[in-house]
PDB file of C-alpha atoms in Angstrom:
ATOM      1  CA  MET Z   1      95.000  89.300  92.662  1.00  0.00           C
ATOM      2  CA  ARG Z   2      91.312  89.137  93.359  1.00  0.00           C
ATOM      3  CA  THR Z   3      89.060  91.571  91.541  1.00  0.00           C
ATOM      4  CA  LEU Z   4      85.532  92.807  91.977  1.00  0.00           C
ATOM      5  CA  ASP Z   5      82.778  90.307  91.299  1.00  0.00           C
ATOM      6  CA  TYR Z   6      80.174  92.490  89.626  1.00  0.00           C
ATOM      7  CA  ASN Z   7      77.483  89.842  90.044  1.00  0.00           C
ATOM      8  CA  LYS Z   8      78.001  90.064  93.790  1.00  0.00           C
ATOM      9  CA  ILE Z   9      78.018  93.854  93.636  1.00  0.00           C
ATOM     10  CA  GLU Z  10      74.719  93.983  91.774  1.00  0.00           C
ATOM     11  CA  TYR Z  11      73.246  91.518  94.242  1.00  0.00           C
ATOM     12  CA  CYS Z  12      74.349  93.611  97.226  1.00  0.00           C
ATOM     13  CA  LYS Z  13      72.971  96.760  95.622  1.00  0.00           C
ATOM     14  CA  ASN Z  14      69.515  95.241  95.514  1.00  0.00           C
ATOM     15  CA  ASN Z  15      69.475  92.716  98.354  1.00  0.00           C
ATOM     16  CA  LYS Z  16      70.536  92.396 101.962  1.00  0.00           C
ATOM     17  CA  PHE Z  17      73.678  90.312 102.141  1.00  0.00           C
ATOM     18  CA  ASN Z  18      73.956  87.433 104.608  1.00  0.00           C
ATOM     19  CA  PHE Z  19      77.103  88.281 106.594  1.00  0.00           C
ATOM     20  CA  ASP Z  20      78.810  85.511 108.570  1.00  0.00           C
ATOM     21  CA  ILE Z  21      80.641  87.347 111.348  1.00  0.00           C
ATOM     22  CA  GLY Z  22      81.791  84.208 113.149  1.00  0.00           C
ATOM     23  CA  LYS Z  23      83.376  82.816 109.997  1.00  0.00           C
ATOM     24  CA  TYR Z  24      85.224  86.065 109.238  1.00  0.00           C
ATOM     25  CA  PHE Z  25      86.572  86.266 112.772  1.00  0.00           C
ATOM     26  CA  ASN Z  26      87.786  82.655 112.848  1.00  0.00           C
ATOM     27  CA  GLN Z  27      89.412  83.010 109.424  1.00  0.00           C
ATOM     28  CA  SER Z  28      91.133  86.212 110.561  1.00  0.00           C
ATOM     29  CA  ILE Z  29      92.603  84.627 113.679  1.00  0.00           C
ATOM     30  CA  GLU Z  30      93.805  81.570 111.773  1.00  0.00           C
ATOM     31  CA  LEU Z  31      95.457  83.570 108.987  1.00  0.00           C
ATOM     32  CA  PHE Z  32      97.128  85.930 111.455  1.00  0.00           C
ATOM     33  CA  LYS Z  33      98.474  83.051 113.567  1.00  0.00           C
ATOM     34  CA  ASN Z  34     100.215  81.615 110.511  1.00  0.00           C
ATOM     35  CA  ASN Z  35     101.724  84.936 109.396  1.00  0.00           C
ATOM     36  CA  TRP Z  36     101.920  87.028 112.545  1.00  0.00           C
ATOM     37  CA  GLN Z  37     105.583  88.055 112.206  1.00  0.00           C
ATOM     38  CA  GLN Z  38     105.084  89.846 108.882  1.00  0.00           C
ATOM     39  CA  PHE Z  39     101.864  91.554 109.980  1.00  0.00           C
ATOM     40  CA  VAL Z  40     103.309  92.798 113.276  1.00  0.00           C
ATOM     41  CA  LEU Z  41     106.456  94.080 111.552  1.00  0.00           C
ATOM     42  CA  TYR Z  42     104.374  95.891 108.933  1.00  0.00           C
ATOM     43  CA  SER Z  43     102.226  97.469 111.647  1.00  0.00           C
ATOM     44  CA  PHE Z  44     105.357  98.757 113.369  1.00  0.00           C
ATOM     45  CA  VAL Z  45     106.797 100.168 110.135  1.00  0.00           C
ATOM     46  CA  SER Z  46     103.433 101.750 109.252  1.00  0.00           C
ATOM     47  CA  VAL Z  47     103.341 103.528 112.607  1.00  0.00           C
ATOM     48  CA  LEU Z  48     106.823 104.929 111.955  1.00  0.00           C
ATOM     49  CA  ILE Z  49     105.855 106.081 108.449  1.00  0.00           C
ATOM     50  CA  LEU Z  50     102.692 107.763 109.722  1.00  0.00           C
ATOM     51  CA  PHE Z  51     104.622 109.416 112.554  1.00  0.00           C
ATOM     52  CA  VAL Z  52     107.133 110.932 110.125  1.00  0.00           C
ATOM     53  CA  SER Z  53     104.371 111.961 107.701  1.00  0.00           C
ATOM     54  CA  TYR Z  54     102.564 113.928 110.437  1.00  0.00           C
ATOM     55  CA  PHE Z  55     105.258 116.592 110.149  1.00  0.00           C
ATOM     56  CA  THR Z  56     104.095 117.263 106.574  1.00  0.00           C
ATOM     57  CA  ILE Z  57     100.561 118.004 107.879  1.00  0.00           C
ATOM     58  CA  ILE Z  58      98.680 116.484 104.940  1.00  0.00           C
ATOM     59  CA  GLY Z  59     101.071 113.632 104.134  1.00  0.00           C
ATOM     60  CA  SER Z  60      99.565 111.274 106.692  1.00  0.00           C
ATOM     61  CA  LEU Z  61      96.117 111.643 105.121  1.00  0.00           C
ATOM     62  CA  ILE Z  62      97.460 110.825 101.659  1.00  0.00           C
ATOM     63  CA  ILE Z  63      99.338 107.665 102.653  1.00  0.00           C
ATOM     64  CA  MET Z  64      96.788 106.420 105.184  1.00  0.00           C
ATOM     65  CA  TYR Z  65      94.660 104.497 102.668  1.00  0.00           C
ATOM     66  CA  PRO Z  66      97.611 102.859 100.829  1.00  0.00           C
ATOM     67  CA  LEU Z  67      99.047 101.685 104.149  1.00  0.00           C
ATOM     68  CA  LEU Z  68      95.705 100.182 105.154  1.00  0.00           C
ATOM     69  CA  MET Z  69      95.385  98.463 101.769  1.00  0.00           C
ATOM     70  CA  GLY Z  70      98.674  96.736 102.519  1.00  0.00           C
ATOM     71  CA  TYR Z  71      96.962  94.557 105.113  1.00  0.00           C
ATOM     72  CA  LEU Z  72      94.441  93.374 102.530  1.00  0.00           C
ATOM     73  CA  VAL Z  73      97.091  92.688  99.884  1.00  0.00           C
ATOM     74  CA  ALA Z  74      99.024  90.562 102.358  1.00  0.00           C
ATOM     75  CA  ALA Z  75      95.885  88.837 103.652  1.00  0.00           C
ATOM     76  CA  GLU Z  76      94.902  87.910 100.098  1.00  0.00           C
ATOM     77  CA  ARG Z  77      98.295  86.399  99.296  1.00  0.00           C
ATOM     78  CA  ALA Z  78      98.338  84.419 102.534  1.00  0.00           C
ATOM     79  CA  ASP Z  79      94.745  83.307 101.974  1.00  0.00           C
ATOM     80  CA  ASP Z  80      95.645  82.036  98.499  1.00  0.00           C
ATOM     81  CA  GLY Z  81      98.574  80.052  99.876  1.00  0.00           C
ATOM     82  CA  LEU Z  82     101.199  82.260  98.216  1.00  0.00           C
ATOM     83  CA  SER Z  83     104.497  83.165  99.824  1.00  0.00           C
ATOM     84  CA  LEU Z  84     104.237  86.426 101.718  1.00  0.00           C
ATOM     85  CA  GLU Z  85     107.149  88.845 101.440  1.00  0.00           C
ATOM     86  CA  PHE Z  86     107.441  92.154 103.252  1.00  0.00           C
ATOM     87  CA  ASN Z  87     107.365  94.243 100.062  1.00  0.00           C
ATOM     88  CA  ASP Z  88     103.919  92.769  99.272  1.00  0.00           C
ATOM     89  CA  PHE Z  89     102.442  94.974 101.988  1.00  0.00           C
ATOM     90  CA  PHE Z  90     103.353  98.105 100.031  1.00  0.00           C
ATOM     91  CA  LYS Z  91     101.473  97.134  96.875  1.00  0.00           C
ATOM     92  CA  GLY Z  92      98.524  99.100  98.234  1.00  0.00           C
ATOM     93  CA  PHE Z  93     100.239 102.239  96.931  1.00  0.00           C
ATOM     94  CA  LYS Z  94      99.318 101.476  93.311  1.00  0.00           C
ATOM     95  CA  ASN Z  95      96.276 103.817  93.454  1.00  0.00           C
ATOM     96  CA  ILE Z  96      97.788 106.465  95.712  1.00  0.00           C
ATOM     97  CA  GLY Z  97      96.608 109.285  93.416  1.00  0.00           C
ATOM     98  CA  THR Z  98      92.953 108.288  93.763  1.00  0.00           C
ATOM     99  CA  TYR Z  99      93.346 107.736  97.506  1.00  0.00           C
ATOM    100  CA  ALA Z 100      94.853 111.210  97.845  1.00  0.00           C
ATOM    101  CA  LEU Z 101      91.874 112.666  95.978  1.00  0.00           C
ATOM    102  CA  LEU Z 102      89.513 110.778  98.297  1.00  0.00           C
ATOM    103  CA  ALA Z 103      91.289 112.083 101.406  1.00  0.00           C
ATOM    104  CA  LEU Z 104      91.319 115.662 100.110  1.00  0.00           C
ATOM    105  CA  SER Z 105      87.631 115.458  99.150  1.00  0.00           C
ATOM    106  CA  ILE Z 106      86.733 114.344 102.676  1.00  0.00           C
ATOM    107  CA  ILE Z 107      88.791 117.177 104.177  1.00  0.00           C
ATOM    108  CA  VAL Z 108      87.095 119.778 101.960  1.00  0.00           C
ATOM    109  CA  LEU Z 109      83.636 118.401 102.786  1.00  0.00           C
ATOM    110  CA  TYR Z 110      84.376 118.445 106.506  1.00  0.00           C
ATOM    111  CA  GLY Z 111      85.644 122.013 106.208  1.00  0.00           C
ATOM    112  CA  ILE Z 112      82.457 123.163 104.480  1.00  0.00           C
ATOM    113  CA  LEU Z 113      80.220 121.479 107.049  1.00  0.00           C
ATOM    114  CA  VAL Z 114      82.160 122.740 110.058  1.00  0.00           C
ATOM    115  CA  THR Z 115      82.403 126.385 108.880  1.00  0.00           C
ATOM    116  CA  PRO Z 116      78.942 127.439 110.220  1.00  0.00           C
ATOM    117  CA  PHE Z 117      79.860 125.929 113.592  1.00  0.00           C
ATOM    118  CA  PHE Z 118      82.983 128.064 113.905  1.00  0.00           C
ATOM    119  CA  LEU Z 119      81.201 131.205 112.724  1.00  0.00           C
ATOM    120  CA  MET Z 120      78.493 130.817 115.359  1.00  0.00           C
ATOM    121  CA  SER Z 121      81.111 129.987 117.998  1.00  0.00           C
ATOM    122  CA  LEU Z 122      82.760 133.356 117.340  1.00  0.00           C
ATOM    123  CA  LEU Z 123      79.537 135.317 117.872  1.00  0.00           C
ATOM    124  CA  PRO Z 124      79.965 135.722 121.667  1.00  0.00           C
ATOM    125  CA  LEU Z 125      83.430 137.195 121.065  1.00  0.00           C
ATOM    126  CA  MET Z 126      81.932 139.844 118.799  1.00  0.00           C
ATOM    127  CA  VAL Z 127      79.600 141.154 121.495  1.00  0.00           C
ATOM    128  CA  ASP Z 128      81.128 144.102 123.336  1.00  0.00           C
ATOM    129  CA  GLU Z 129      78.436 145.110 125.789  1.00  0.00           C
ATOM    130  CA  ALA Z 130      76.263 142.955 127.989  1.00  0.00           C
ATOM    131  CA  ASN Z 131      72.568 143.737 127.548  1.00  0.00           C
ATOM    132  CA  ASP Z 132      69.349 141.794 127.117  1.00  0.00           C
ATOM    133  CA  THR Z 133      69.649 141.676 123.328  1.00  0.00           C
ATOM    134  CA  ASN Z 134      73.250 140.496 123.378  1.00  0.00           C
ATOM    135  CA  THR Z 135      72.494 137.947 126.084  1.00  0.00           C
ATOM    136  CA  PHE Z 136      69.678 136.565 123.945  1.00  0.00           C
ATOM    137  CA  LEU Z 137      71.989 136.371 120.924  1.00  0.00           C
ATOM    138  CA  ILE Z 138      74.661 134.578 122.916  1.00  0.00           C
ATOM    139  CA  LEU Z 139      72.143 132.104 124.344  1.00  0.00           C
ATOM    140  CA  GLY Z 140      70.590 131.522 120.933  1.00  0.00           C
ATOM    141  CA  SER Z 141      73.958 131.003 119.254  1.00  0.00           C
ATOM    142  CA  SER Z 142      75.037 128.594 122.003  1.00  0.00           C
ATOM    143  CA  ILE Z 143      71.901 126.491 121.544  1.00  0.00           C
ATOM    144  CA  PHE Z 144      72.353 126.546 117.768  1.00  0.00           C
ATOM    145  CA  VAL Z 145      75.997 125.499 118.058  1.00  0.00           C
ATOM    146  CA  PHE Z 146      75.076 122.596 120.349  1.00  0.00           C
ATOM    147  CA  ILE Z 147      72.276 121.337 118.068  1.00  0.00           C
ATOM    148  CA  PHE Z 148      74.318 121.902 114.914  1.00  0.00           C
ATOM    149  CA  MET Z 149      77.299 120.017 116.326  1.00  0.00           C
ATOM    150  CA  PHE Z 150      75.098 117.107 117.399  1.00  0.00           C
ATOM    151  CA  VAL Z 151      73.502 116.859 113.945  1.00  0.00           C
ATOM    152  CA  LEU Z 152      76.881 117.315 112.251  1.00  0.00           C
ATOM    153  CA  ILE Z 153      78.451 114.447 114.179  1.00  0.00           C
ATOM    154  CA  ILE Z 154      75.584 112.141 113.188  1.00  0.00           C
ATOM    155  CA  LEU Z 155      75.771 113.211 109.525  1.00  0.00           C
ATOM    156  CA  LEU Z 156      79.533 112.732 109.352  1.00  0.00           C
ATOM    157  CA  PHE Z 157      79.232 109.344 111.040  1.00  0.00           C
ATOM    158  CA  VAL Z 158      76.597 108.202 108.535  1.00  0.00           C
ATOM    159  CA  PHE Z 159      78.660 109.615 105.667  1.00  0.00           C
ATOM    160  CA  GLN Z 160      81.725 107.647 106.757  1.00  0.00           C
ATOM    161  CA  ILE Z 161      79.698 104.445 106.817  1.00  0.00           C
ATOM    162  CA  LEU Z 162      78.165 105.088 103.389  1.00  0.00           C
ATOM    163  CA  ILE Z 163      81.563 105.600 101.733  1.00  0.00           C
ATOM    164  CA  PHE Z 164      83.292 102.852 103.725  1.00  0.00           C
ATOM    165  CA  LEU Z 165      83.712 100.561 100.710  1.00  0.00           C
ATOM    166  CA  THR Z 166      85.145 103.325  98.500  1.00  0.00           C
ATOM    167  CA  PRO Z 167      88.896 102.664  98.977  1.00  0.00           C
ATOM    168  CA  TYR Z 168      88.387  98.914  98.565  1.00  0.00           C
ATOM    169  CA  LEU Z 169      86.429  99.388  95.336  1.00  0.00           C
ATOM    170  CA  ILE Z 170      89.272 101.584  94.084  1.00  0.00           C
ATOM    171  CA  HIS Z 171      91.876  98.984  95.024  1.00  0.00           C
ATOM    172  CA  TYR Z 172      90.180  95.878  93.674  1.00  0.00           C
ATOM    173  CA  GLY Z 173      88.333  97.416  90.733  1.00  0.00           C
ATOM    174  CA  ASP Z 174      90.502 100.399  89.742  1.00  0.00           C
ATOM    175  CA  MET Z 175      87.302 102.448  89.887  1.00  0.00           C
ATOM    176  CA  SER Z 176      87.298 106.206  89.589  1.00  0.00           C
ATOM    177  CA  LEU Z 177      86.608 108.051  92.822  1.00  0.00           C
ATOM    178  CA  ARG Z 178      83.118 109.032  91.694  1.00  0.00           C
ATOM    179  CA  ASP Z 179      82.132 105.500  90.646  1.00  0.00           C
ATOM    180  CA  ALA Z 180      83.580 104.015  93.835  1.00  0.00           C
ATOM    181  CA  ILE Z 181      81.617 106.421  96.038  1.00  0.00           C
ATOM    182  CA  LYS Z 182      78.389 105.774  94.109  1.00  0.00           C
ATOM    183  CA  THR Z 183      78.849 102.007  94.303  1.00  0.00           C
ATOM    184  CA  SER Z 184      79.731 102.103  97.997  1.00  0.00           C
ATOM    185  CA  TYR Z 185      76.664 104.226  98.713  1.00  0.00           C
ATOM    186  CA  ALA Z 186      74.378 101.840  96.806  1.00  0.00           C
ATOM    187  CA  ILE Z 187      75.694  98.754  98.612  1.00  0.00           C
ATOM    188  CA  VAL Z 188      75.876 100.190 102.119  1.00  0.00           C
ATOM    189  CA  LYS Z 189      72.463 101.827 101.836  1.00  0.00           C
ATOM    190  CA  LYS Z 190      70.920  98.395 101.330  1.00  0.00           C
ATOM    191  CA  ASN Z 191      72.957  96.825 104.145  1.00  0.00           C
ATOM    192  CA  PHE Z 192      73.388  99.811 106.460  1.00  0.00           C
ATOM    193  CA  TRP Z 193      72.781  98.214 109.864  1.00  0.00           C
ATOM    194  CA  TRP Z 194      74.864  95.167 109.057  1.00  0.00           C
ATOM    195  CA  MET Z 195      77.702  97.377 107.852  1.00  0.00           C
ATOM    196  CA  LEU Z 196      77.434  99.461 111.003  1.00  0.00           C
ATOM    197  CA  LEU Z 197      77.708  96.312 113.128  1.00  0.00           C
ATOM    198  CA  LEU Z 198      80.646  94.978 111.118  1.00  0.00           C
ATOM    199  CA  LEU Z 199      82.482  98.291 111.330  1.00  0.00           C
ATOM    200  CA  PHE Z 200      81.940  98.346 115.067  1.00  0.00           C
ATOM    201  CA  ILE Z 201      83.287  94.796 115.402  1.00  0.00           C
ATOM    202  CA  SER Z 202      86.310  95.369 113.156  1.00  0.00           C
ATOM    203  CA  GLY Z 203      87.024  98.660 114.907  1.00  0.00           C
ATOM    204  CA  PHE Z 204      86.806  96.989 118.300  1.00  0.00           C
ATOM    205  CA  ILE Z 205      89.117  94.191 117.189  1.00  0.00           C
ATOM    206  CA  SER Z 206      91.608  96.699 115.770  1.00  0.00           C
ATOM    207  CA  SER Z 207      91.700  98.822 118.902  1.00  0.00           C
ATOM    208  CA  CYS Z 208      91.322  96.251 121.692  1.00  0.00           C
ATOM    209  CA  GLY Z 209      95.083  95.703 121.779  1.00  0.00           C
ATOM    210  CA  ALA Z 210      95.590  99.385 122.522  1.00  0.00           C
ATOM    211  CA  PHE Z 211      93.229  99.099 125.495  1.00  0.00           C
ATOM    212  CA  ALA Z 212      95.519  96.550 127.118  1.00  0.00           C
ATOM    213  CA  CYS Z 213      98.769  98.232 126.093  1.00  0.00           C
ATOM    214  CA  TYR Z 214      99.648 100.351 123.095  1.00  0.00           C
ATOM    215  CA  ILE Z 215     102.029  97.772 121.705  1.00  0.00           C
ATOM    216  CA  GLY Z 216      99.130  95.322 121.617  1.00  0.00           C
ATOM    217  CA  ALA Z 217      97.685  97.353 118.743  1.00  0.00           C
ATOM    218  CA  LEU Z 218     100.472  95.934 116.556  1.00  0.00           C
ATOM    219  CA  VAL Z 219      98.640  92.620 116.905  1.00  0.00           C
ATOM    220  CA  SER Z 220      94.990  93.647 117.063  1.00  0.00           C
ATOM    221  CA  PHE Z 221      95.100  96.162 114.207  1.00  0.00           C
ATOM    222  CA  PRO Z 222      96.144  93.595 111.556  1.00  0.00           C
ATOM    223  CA  VAL Z 223      93.486  91.157 112.782  1.00  0.00           C
ATOM    224  CA  GLY Z 224      90.841  93.866 112.358  1.00  0.00           C
ATOM    225  CA  TYR Z 225      91.809  94.474 108.747  1.00  0.00           C
ATOM    226  CA  ILE Z 226      92.156  90.785 107.945  1.00  0.00           C
ATOM    227  CA  PHE Z 227      88.568  90.550 109.226  1.00  0.00           C
ATOM    228  CA  ILE Z 228      87.583  93.237 106.700  1.00  0.00           C
ATOM    229  CA  TYR Z 229      89.365  91.321 103.927  1.00  0.00           C
ATOM    230  CA  PHE Z 230      87.345  88.162 104.547  1.00  0.00           C
ATOM    231  CA  MET Z 231      84.155  90.203 104.697  1.00  0.00           C
ATOM    232  CA  LEU Z 232      84.975  91.822 101.344  1.00  0.00           C
ATOM    233  CA  LYS Z 233      85.938  88.476  99.829  1.00  0.00           C
ATOM    234  CA  ASP Z 234      82.563  87.067 100.777  1.00  0.00           C
ATOM    235  CA  MET Z 235      80.646  90.178  99.786  1.00  0.00           C
ATOM    236  CA  ILE Z 236      82.111  91.746  96.627  1.00  0.00           C
ATOM    237  CA  LEU Z 237      85.287  89.930  95.525  1.00  0.00           C
ATOM    238  CA  THR Z 238      85.964  86.994  93.279  1.00  0.00           C
ATOM    239  CA  GLY Z 239      86.329  84.031  95.601  1.00  0.00           C
ATOM    240  CA  ASP Z 240      87.023  80.325  95.698  1.00  0.00           C
ATOM    241  CA  GLU Z 241      83.701  79.245  97.170  1.00  0.00           C
ATOM    242  CA  ILE Z 242      81.865  76.519  95.241  1.00  0.00           C
ATOM    243  CA  GLU Z 243      78.337  77.787  95.540  1.00  0.00           C
ATOM    244  CA  SER Z 244      77.679  81.074  97.241  1.00  0.00           C
ATOM    245  CA  GLU Z 245      74.275  82.489  98.021  1.00  0.00           C
ATOM    246  CA  ILE Z 246      74.595  84.741  94.969  1.00  0.00           C
ATOM    247  CA  ASP Z 247      75.638  81.885  92.658  1.00  0.00           C
ATOM    248  CA  LEU Z 248      72.576  79.937  93.751  1.00  0.00           C
ATOM    249  CA  LEU Z 249      70.363  82.939  93.090  1.00  0.00           C
ATOM    250  CA  GLY Z 250      71.731  83.248  89.553  1.00  0.00           C
ATOM    251  CA  THR Z 251      71.180  79.532  88.938  1.00  0.00           C
ATOM    252  CA  ASN Z 252      67.576  79.758  90.117  1.00  0.00           C
ATOM    253  CA  GLN Z 253      66.912  82.721  87.836  1.00  0.00           C
ATOM    254  CA  GLU Z 254      68.159  80.751  84.847  1.00  0.00           C
TER     255      GLU Z 254
END
């Protein structure tokens, strides 16, 4: 199993990484073509598991990250030329406790941020009589709610990008939740616009199958996460490249 390359991590914390989107995409397509049966079957089983877990309300949030990690575990094995068995996909559950804590932390944070929005939304319902003062309060609260919601959406979007690497740092480095969030923040902050672009591309790849027909997502979703695997391999994981940009930097410093 690949692990975190801390030389790469330190480099990405302090420098802008040179992402190769075309390479990641081509590698993703090639790997998926050679192992498409297992990936499609796992996608189908994952959908069934998530569907059943929705009835437990919070269960789907707890198992979401481990199920997503399964794509990366399988992609790594296939990339290394190892035989890929169906049970390999479920090895992403090894850190389920930390993933559950991450999911619950996000839920609590969202709840805290959204509370003022709901309180202000209830203000018009608390007004019994229509007069100039009440009309002004209703108008003011409506404007506040609109502005607050707009700002909140932007903040939550930025927050999601900044912690994007967190589950992968937990999986590959067995990091604590706090250390993973701090490391993700440090890396993404330095490469924010590139990460935003890559997330948009991987998200588009993952969902484009659903645009054509929902069953197409069983194909496009794995490709999107294989794309993320190759990005992570290049960016923060131990790899098999002979001389990466970071290796060359270390050689020059010596």
